[in-house]
Amino acid sequence: MRSGRRRSAAEEARTLLANTNDGALGTLSDDGTPWASMVAFADLGDGAAALMVSTLAEHGRNLERDPRASLMVAHEPRELDQLAHGRVTIAGRAEAVTGDERARARDAYLAAIPAANAYERFGDFRIWVLRPERVRWVGGYGRMDDVEVADLAAADPDPTAAAAARAIDHLNADHAAALLAMARALRGYPDALAARCSAIDRYGLNLSIETPRGHAPSRVGFAEPVAAADGLRAATVELTRLARS
Amino acid sequence: MRSGRRRSAAEEARTLLANTNDGALGTLSDDGTPWASMVAFADLGDGAAALMVSTLAEHGRNLERDPRASLMVAHEPRELDQLAHGRVTIAGRAEAVTGDERARARDAYLAAIPAANAYERFGDFRIWVLRPERVRWVGGYGRMDDVEVADLAAADPDPTAAAAARAIDHLNADHAAALLAMARALRGYPDALAARCSAIDRYGLNLSIETPRGHAPSRVGFAEPVAAADGLRAATVELTRLARS
């Protein structure tokens, strides 16, 4: 049994951008100090991010003065050890877009951030598109990689990402025996005592396996990548069937 | 009945720093682009933050080259509209501290980030102290202020902050009648139909009051500021008694 593909760094980065709507913006203050602030953003699907920023806010004034910027987006919800979880920084230049490009960015932003409909009509907001020139993904301790901008643009976000947290809870709460069967039959731990799902994605699931010799991390791959948001259930049922056959 | 004090901007900023251990760091990349990345930090109690950063990480290399940096810290847990919640940016210079100062910063960091004990022994980590020179607090839409560095250093964090989310849930789940009594008797809404607690802090609580004329936000102040982490219960019991007397 293969342990299965893992998401590439580009897929991880695209998945973070596609499933999150706030992040930290880095801009340059007038004295040259890098300024970290919170922003909401909309994923534009190609690695770029749409921002709607007040010209009264420090980061808005900063962008007007110098368009160099970066956006750091982290996995939500925050967990106890945030550094163990994924985040990506896209760095490049923000452009105050106009015309069709502005309309597209604005529509994406208002769809992603419904609250913005209440203040968009105030005159001090400007639509920016931050286009990455350099991308760095960090998946946790010891997992990190640079991502080519073209690869980020071409990568598909994991369609199961929004359902993953619920699926993990459900598997651990209601399907402990199935997870144990996977550990025993598919991952070569015939003496496993228990197994918990620690992560799940379109390509498979991570197990934390309790054995008489201690805990072992492992991974079980799905037969096929899951193609739709609601596909995790069928894929794990199939793995369970395989483990018990 | 007074609506009660609200936390000052300096108190809000201190409370955020004291109750959070991760944030976004802004540093300068070698091409001058501001670089936003995730960091864990420890509050040093005077507005400064201790960081332990790998010299292999981009933000670590950036700090070695140029110590100008900022740290943005946001209210946790994230809520649906993150921009409606508090955050603070402290901007200044990071210093690679030595001697007693390093020992103090290291101890604070390891106490705040237990996971760091596992990797501190690797040789590539360096202890930095980021000292604010400029501080900006944003409390949500339309609530923001600059904070003097001396005021930040002097302000007390709200001792009830870590207990607030649980207290709000408890008041709304189990004490709706008490909240309604407060709205009717203490805030001048004798025809209030219902009231929910939307925020609570050492000085009082925010109510969202349903009336026949629509929703009204209001605030009820405690008789005295709550001085200890477990003091919210007694303060709200006292308000309830007052509302019913």
CSV table of C-alpha atoms in Angstrom, one decimal, chain A residues 20 22-40 56 58 61 68-72 74-83 85-92 109 113 115-116 119 133-136 141 146, chain B residues 20 22-40 56 58 61 68-72 74-83 85-92 109 113 115-116 119 133-136 141 146:
chain,number,residue,atom,x,y,z
A,20,THR,CA,-8.4,32.1,4.0
A,22,ASP,CA,-7.3,37.4,6.3
A,23,GLY,CA,-3.6,37.7,6.6
A,24,ALA,CA,-0.8,40.0,7.6
A,25,LEU,CA,0.4,42.6,5.1
A,26,GLY,CA,4.0,43.9,5.1
A,27,THR,CA,4.4,47.4,3.7
A,28,LEU,CA,7.1,50.1,4.0
A,29,SER,CA,6.5,53.0,6.5
A,30,ASP,CA,7.8,56.4,5.5
A,31,ASP,CA,10.9,55.9,7.7
A,32,GLY,CA,11.7,52.7,5.9
A,33,THR,CA,10.6,50.4,8.7
A,34,PRO,CA,8.7,47.3,7.5
A,35,TRP,CA,5.1,47.6,8.8
A,36,ALA,CA,3.1,44.5,9.6
A,37,SER,CA,-0.7,45.0,9.8
A,38,MET,CA,-3.9,42.9,9.4
A,39,VAL,CA,-5.7,42.8,6.1
A,40,ALA,CA,-8.6,41.0,4.6
A,56,LEU,CA,-6.4,56.7,5.9
A,58,GLU,CA,-1.1,53.3,7.7
A,61,ARG,CA,-0.6,55.3,2.9
A,68,ARG,CA,6.4,46.8,-2.6
A,69,ALA,CA,4.4,44.5,-0.2
A,70,SER,CA,4.0,41.0,1.0
A,71,LEU,CA,1.1,39.0,2.4
A,72,MET,CA,1.4,36.2,4.9
A,74,ALA,CA,-1.7,31.2,7.8
A,75,HIS,CA,-3.8,28.1,8.3
A,76,GLU,CA,-7.0,28.7,10.3
A,77,PRO,CA,-8.1,28.1,12.9
A,78,ARG,CA,-5.1,28.8,15.0
A,79,GLU,CA,-3.9,25.8,17.0
A,80,LEU,CA,-1.9,25.5,20.2
A,81,ASP,CA,1.4,25.5,18.4
A,82,GLN,CA,0.8,27.8,15.5
A,83,LEU,CA,4.4,27.3,14.2
A,85,HIS,CA,1.0,24.7,10.9
A,86,GLY,CA,1.2,26.0,7.4
A,87,ARG,CA,1.6,29.5,6.2
A,88,VAL,CA,2.7,31.2,3.0
A,89,THR,CA,4.2,34.6,2.2
A,90,ILE,CA,3.7,36.1,-1.3
A,91,ALA,CA,5.9,39.1,-1.9
A,92,GLY,CA,5.7,41.4,-4.8
A,109,TYR,CA,-13.2,41.1,-2.6
A,113,ILE,CA,-15.6,39.8,2.7
A,115,ALA,CA,-18.8,43.1,5.7
A,116,ALA,CA,-16.9,45.2,3.2
A,119,TYR,CA,-18.0,50.5,4.0
A,133,GLU,CA,7.1,37.9,-7.5
A,134,ARG,CA,8.5,35.5,-4.8
A,135,VAL,CA,6.6,32.9,-2.7
A,136,ARG,CA,7.7,31.0,0.3
A,141,TYR,CA,8.9,22.5,11.6
A,146,ASP,CA,10.2,28.2,-2.3
B,20,THR,CA,-1.1,36.1,22.6
B,22,ASP,CA,2.0,34.4,17.9
B,23,GLY,CA,2.0,37.3,15.4
B,24,ALA,CA,3.2,38.5,12.1
B,25,LEU,CA,6.7,39.9,11.8
B,26,GLY,CA,7.6,42.5,9.3
B,27,THR,CA,11.2,42.5,8.2
B,28,LEU,CA,13.2,43.8,5.2
B,29,SER,CA,14.2,41.4,2.5
B,30,ASP,CA,17.6,41.9,0.8
B,31,ASP,CA,15.9,43.5,-2.1
B,32,GLY,CA,14.1,46.0,0.2
B,33,THR,CA,10.7,44.4,0.0
B,34,PRO,CA,8.9,44.2,3.3
B,35,TRP,CA,8.5,40.6,4.3
B,36,ALA,CA,5.6,39.4,6.4
B,37,SER,CA,6.1,36.1,8.2
B,38,MET,CA,4.7,34.2,11.2
B,39,VAL,CA,6.6,34.3,14.5
B,40,ALA,CA,6.0,33.1,18.0
B,56,LEU,CA,18.2,29.9,8.3
B,58,GLU,CA,14.2,34.4,5.8
B,61,ARG,CA,18.5,36.5,7.8
B,68,ARG,CA,14.2,47.3,11.7
B,69,ALA,CA,11.1,45.3,12.3
B,70,SER,CA,7.5,45.3,13.4
B,71,LEU,CA,5.2,42.8,15.1
B,72,MET,CA,1.5,42.6,14.5
B,74,ALA,CA,-4.2,40.1,16.8
B,75,HIS,CA,-7.0,39.0,19.0
B,76,GLU,CA,-7.5,35.2,19.2
B,77,PRO,CA,-9.4,33.2,18.4
B,78,ARG,CA,-10.2,34.5,14.9
B,79,GLU,CA,-13.7,35.3,14.3
B,80,LEU,CA,-15.8,35.5,11.2
B,81,ASP,CA,-15.0,39.2,10.6
B,82,GLN,CA,-11.4,39.4,11.7
B,83,LEU,CA,-11.3,43.1,10.9
B,85,HIS,CA,-11.5,42.7,16.2
B,86,GLY,CA,-8.4,44.2,17.9
B,87,ARG,CA,-4.8,44.1,16.8
B,88,VAL,CA,-1.7,46.1,17.5
B,89,THR,CA,1.5,46.7,15.6
B,90,ILE,CA,4.7,47.5,17.5
B,91,ALA,CA,7.4,48.8,15.2
B,92,GLY,CA,11.0,49.4,16.1
B,109,TYR,CA,10.2,32.8,25.4
B,113,ILE,CA,6.4,28.6,23.8
B,115,ALA,CA,7.5,23.6,22.0
B,116,ALA,CA,10.7,25.7,21.6
B,119,TYR,CA,14.6,23.0,19.1
B,133,GLU,CA,9.5,52.9,18.9
B,134,ARG,CA,6.0,53.4,17.4
B,135,VAL,CA,2.8,51.6,18.4
B,136,ARG,CA,-0.6,51.6,16.6
B,141,TYR,CA,-14.0,49.5,12.5
B,146,ASP,CA,-1.5,55.7,18.3
